[in-house]
């Protein structure tokens, strides 16, 4: 039985290209935009770059840069529970990590949890692109697309959430606080659908851009080398929380050397102040970027189960 389920949730590999990605046009690779490119955008000078960092074929660790035509990779369970989860992986706004904070989530969330995952390959700031809202535009469009096609994947359109890691956690928080921000021109009926996540999970997220807890690399790549105080505050997510920010689940390690735990603490306090339901789990050890692989022998190994239990309590309510 376990083997059957494994083959099912890894179905994208059946039509994979040489780099492990689903083939363009396959059912498990969904382009965000009808023309491939986002409205008003142009192709980057460099083609998409996909790099494998692992020497172990059983533990792939790919990342991608130079995304011109953003897309989703879908991981489908044998028995969907109606929950859809958009994943925005980390990478410091320099790269998008595909496996450690993407496909590696499938065993816990897809096979065991029955959740349908949608891992986003989003556009990055820089790389010859001046639009710092490109990643948010991709996240908004992705959430709208998933919700608009909920019936296709046997999803409840009111139980569509987002889960972001590290800088992808910053992007997920931007989506949760700016789901109705007009960052791209509407192109079709999909853009009339709400982009508000019904819930959000932020895993060791970048939150603060202005204070001592900031991750300098993420800040500099998103905002440039000399952002003014107004810009820093605008992109510090603890200042953007609003009463209709989705219920939030936070995970962080107290010994995180790259993105200090203060990021999660600040966001949690802001959620409580705004009256937004929130649950936070802080672990004494785990460092940064542990995902589900760097948890052996640590209490951080419990976070996927805690997350699934929390998701099960979320009834979901989409924005109008």
XYZ file of C-alpha atoms in Angstrom:
320
model
C 0.000 0.000 0.000
C 2.776 2.441 0.873
C 4.395 1.876 -2.516
C 1.134 2.550 -4.333
C 0.657 5.842 -2.524
C 4.243 6.875 -3.143
C 3.851 6.408 -6.860
C 0.650 8.389 -6.805
C 1.920 11.483 -5.055
C 5.079 11.506 -7.166
C 3.064 11.369 -10.383
C 4.739 14.534 -11.781
C 7.895 12.466 -12.330
C 6.113 10.271 -14.859
C 6.349 13.078 -17.409
C 9.538 14.627 -16.036
C 12.207 16.257 -18.148
C 15.903 15.519 -17.661
C 16.140 18.083 -14.847
C 13.347 16.417 -12.867
C 10.690 19.007 -13.698
C 7.312 17.989 -15.145
C 7.222 18.487 -18.894
C 5.632 21.733 -20.123
C 1.992 21.132 -20.902
C 1.676 18.136 -18.570
C -1.162 17.960 -16.052
C 1.223 18.504 -13.143
C 2.892 21.650 -14.469
C 0.541 24.640 -14.548
C 1.566 27.930 -16.149
C 0.322 30.926 -14.200
C -0.288 33.241 -17.108
C -2.052 32.547 -20.440
C 0.866 33.901 -22.468
C 3.542 32.359 -20.248
C 4.916 35.779 -19.358
C 3.158 37.896 -16.754
C 1.301 40.962 -18.058
C 3.766 43.711 -18.917
C 6.808 41.549 -18.223
C 9.450 40.474 -20.698
C 11.677 37.426 -20.887
C 14.990 37.676 -19.063
C 18.177 37.675 -21.087
C 19.268 34.439 -19.409
C 17.157 31.276 -19.689
C 15.822 29.471 -16.644
C 18.695 27.956 -14.655
C 18.071 24.785 -12.640
C 20.923 23.624 -10.406
C 21.253 20.359 -8.464
C 23.267 20.760 -5.243
C 22.997 17.178 -3.979
C 25.251 14.275 -4.939
C 22.664 11.807 -3.602
C 19.969 10.939 -6.186
C 17.679 9.844 -3.363
C 17.813 13.321 -1.804
C 17.541 15.878 -4.603
C 18.229 19.489 -3.648
C 17.552 21.597 -6.710
C 17.064 25.316 -6.995
C 15.972 27.514 -9.866
C 16.808 31.062 -10.944
C 15.897 33.286 -13.899
C 12.232 32.364 -13.982
C 10.570 34.290 -16.808
C 7.397 32.205 -17.074
C 6.310 31.250 -13.533
C 4.502 27.982 -12.969
C 3.178 25.540 -10.383
C 4.124 21.897 -9.891
C 1.229 19.891 -8.456
C 1.522 16.954 -6.026
C -1.789 15.099 -5.713
C -2.817 12.602 -3.023
C -4.607 9.342 -3.688
C -7.454 10.513 -1.450
C -7.714 14.316 -1.408
C -9.034 15.786 1.826
C -10.184 18.978 0.109
C -7.270 21.129 1.290
C -4.996 22.876 -1.203
C -1.674 24.353 -0.133
C 0.354 26.802 -2.198
C 4.040 26.484 -1.276
C 6.408 29.430 -1.677
C 9.907 28.022 -1.064
C 12.790 30.059 0.257
C 16.118 31.023 -1.220
C 16.799 34.532 0.057
C 15.096 36.103 -2.984
C 18.205 34.904 -4.851
C 16.909 31.467 -5.860
C 13.816 29.282 -5.404
C 14.568 26.038 -3.548
C 12.548 23.287 -5.216
C 13.038 20.133 -3.169
C 14.097 20.821 0.419
C 11.180 23.247 0.823
C 9.005 21.883 -1.970
C 8.850 18.286 -3.168
C 10.216 16.985 0.158
C 6.928 18.051 1.769
C 4.999 15.457 -0.255
C 5.412 12.402 2.041
C 4.068 14.197 5.119
C 1.499 16.501 3.579
C 0.358 14.602 0.471
C 0.743 10.898 1.245
C -0.028 11.059 4.949
C -2.081 14.242 5.130
C -4.189 14.088 1.971
C -3.297 17.688 1.080
C -2.816 18.739 -2.537
C 0.417 20.734 -2.861
C 1.183 23.405 -5.430
C 4.874 24.370 -5.375
C 5.456 27.773 -6.967
C 8.385 28.651 -9.220
C 8.151 32.422 -8.819
C 9.959 35.362 -10.375
C 12.777 36.880 -8.365
C 13.686 40.539 -7.865
C 16.814 41.626 -9.661
C 18.066 39.429 -12.511
C 17.463 42.445 -14.753
C 13.913 42.881 -13.456
C 13.116 46.113 -11.613
C 9.671 45.066 -10.322
C 9.964 44.073 -6.662
C 6.291 43.061 -6.706
C 6.790 40.312 -9.314
C 6.912 37.518 -6.727
C 3.769 38.812 -5.007
C 1.997 39.011 -8.368
C 2.897 35.373 -8.991
C 1.674 34.335 -5.539
C -1.623 36.193 -5.968
C -2.174 34.712 -9.409
C -1.294 31.216 -8.163
C -3.778 31.393 -5.286
C -6.491 32.662 -7.616
C -5.753 29.970 -10.171
C -5.880 27.180 -7.580
C -9.156 28.454 -6.157
C -10.703 28.941 -9.611
C -9.954 25.305 -10.503
C -10.721 23.804 -7.109
C -13.199 21.303 -8.525
C -10.549 19.946 -10.910
C -8.367 18.920 -7.958
C -11.259 17.963 -5.624
C -10.588 20.934 -3.354
C -12.819 23.021 -1.134
C -12.357 26.573 -2.522
C -12.621 27.867 1.056
C -9.732 25.691 2.287
C -6.884 27.005 0.148
C -3.834 28.080 2.153
C -0.239 29.135 1.649
C 2.929 27.789 3.288
C 6.175 29.722 2.940
C 9.723 29.040 4.073
C 12.396 31.631 4.923
C 12.237 34.343 2.211
C 9.291 32.395 0.814
C 7.741 32.930 4.250
C 8.137 36.654 3.680
C 6.378 36.219 0.343
C 3.591 34.193 1.992
C 3.198 36.893 4.650
C 3.043 39.516 1.895
C 0.259 37.497 0.285
C -1.590 37.184 3.588
C -1.402 40.920 4.260
C -1.588 42.155 0.656
C -3.880 39.707 -1.109
C -5.987 42.570 -2.484
C -3.091 44.827 -3.451
C -3.199 45.593 -7.184
C 0.271 44.537 -8.320
C -0.582 43.430 -11.862
C -3.305 44.220 -14.423
C -6.204 41.767 -14.565
C -6.050 39.545 -17.627
C -8.984 37.121 -17.413
C -11.759 35.729 -15.221
C -9.238 34.098 -12.877
C -8.189 37.546 -11.699
C -11.714 38.186 -10.413
C -11.261 35.364 -7.882
C -10.112 36.184 -4.349
C -6.368 35.859 -3.704
C -6.838 35.731 0.066
C -5.444 32.521 1.560
C -7.841 30.885 3.986
C -4.880 30.230 6.283
C -1.112 30.609 6.181
C 1.848 28.676 7.543
C 5.128 30.539 7.948
C 8.149 28.312 8.534
C 11.265 30.137 9.825
C 10.030 33.205 7.911
C 11.798 36.418 7.053
C 9.495 39.103 8.489
C 11.466 42.171 9.579
C 13.307 44.352 7.063
C 14.034 47.316 9.332
C 15.524 46.055 12.588
C 18.282 43.833 13.947
C 16.383 40.642 13.100
C 16.446 41.248 9.348
C 18.035 38.827 6.898
C 20.346 41.172 5.034
C 20.503 39.190 1.817
C 16.726 39.007 1.406
C 16.380 42.704 2.213
C 19.080 43.833 -0.205
C 17.834 41.705 -3.096
C 14.230 42.790 -2.646
C 14.691 46.449 -1.713
C 18.129 47.332 -3.043
C 21.246 48.419 -1.154
C 19.925 51.719 0.223
C 16.192 51.501 1.023
C 14.705 54.417 2.921
C 12.869 54.069 6.220
C 9.429 54.133 4.582
C 10.305 51.276 2.228
C 11.811 49.225 5.047
C 8.646 49.595 7.089
C 6.419 48.818 4.094
C 8.151 45.459 3.619
C 8.437 44.607 7.323
C 5.463 42.322 7.605
C 4.815 42.864 11.306
C 3.643 46.377 10.385
C 1.294 45.169 7.635
C -0.893 42.771 9.643
C -4.597 43.650 9.430
C -7.716 42.160 11.032
C -8.487 40.110 7.909
C -5.017 38.592 7.689
C -5.609 34.816 7.554
C -5.178 32.615 10.636
C -1.473 31.891 10.909
C 0.716 28.974 12.014
C 4.356 29.804 12.794
C 7.398 27.552 13.216
C 10.913 28.700 14.123
C 14.070 27.397 15.792
C 15.453 29.506 18.605
C 19.022 28.895 17.431
C 18.393 30.057 13.843
C 21.628 31.867 12.884
C 20.390 33.275 9.566
C 16.833 34.462 10.250
C 16.583 35.136 13.994
C 13.580 33.861 15.905
C 12.633 37.479 16.544
C 11.070 37.500 13.087
C 8.424 34.972 14.123
C 7.966 36.608 17.524
C 7.310 40.026 16.008
C 4.765 38.666 13.554
C 3.031 36.646 16.261
C 2.690 39.711 18.482
C 1.288 41.713 15.558
C -1.267 38.981 14.837
C -2.445 38.951 18.449
C -2.729 42.743 18.487
C -4.866 42.637 15.324
C -7.075 39.870 16.696
C -5.918 37.312 14.117
C -5.948 33.674 15.311
C -2.376 32.421 15.563
C -0.428 29.391 16.749
C 3.358 29.430 17.140
C 5.829 26.617 17.811
C 9.377 27.539 18.832
C 11.970 24.779 19.047
C 15.265 25.093 20.945
C 17.349 23.540 18.164
C 17.086 23.259 14.405
C 19.022 26.164 12.946
C 17.769 27.507 9.633
C 16.375 25.755 6.589
C 15.652 22.435 8.282
C 12.488 21.714 6.287
C 11.613 18.079 6.921
C 15.085 16.667 6.270
C 17.170 18.434 8.895
C 15.088 17.309 11.842
C 16.479 13.858 12.734
C 16.831 13.521 16.488
C 15.336 16.973 17.071
C 11.959 18.077 18.349
C 11.558 20.085 15.123
C 10.607 16.753 13.525
C 7.141 17.251 15.026
C 6.262 20.357 13.045
C 4.583 18.724 9.979
C 2.220 16.740 12.212
C 1.468 19.855 14.254
C 0.821 21.752 11.033
C -1.577 19.129 9.687
C -3.460 19.031 12.983
C -3.772 22.825 12.891
C -4.928 22.861 9.255
C -7.661 20.391 10.203
C -9.073 22.980 12.626
C -9.352 25.683 9.963
C -12.866 25.871 8.507
C -11.786 28.423 5.931
C -13.505 31.568 4.739
C -12.524 33.145 1.447
C -12.535 36.899 0.992
C -15.357 38.299 -1.122
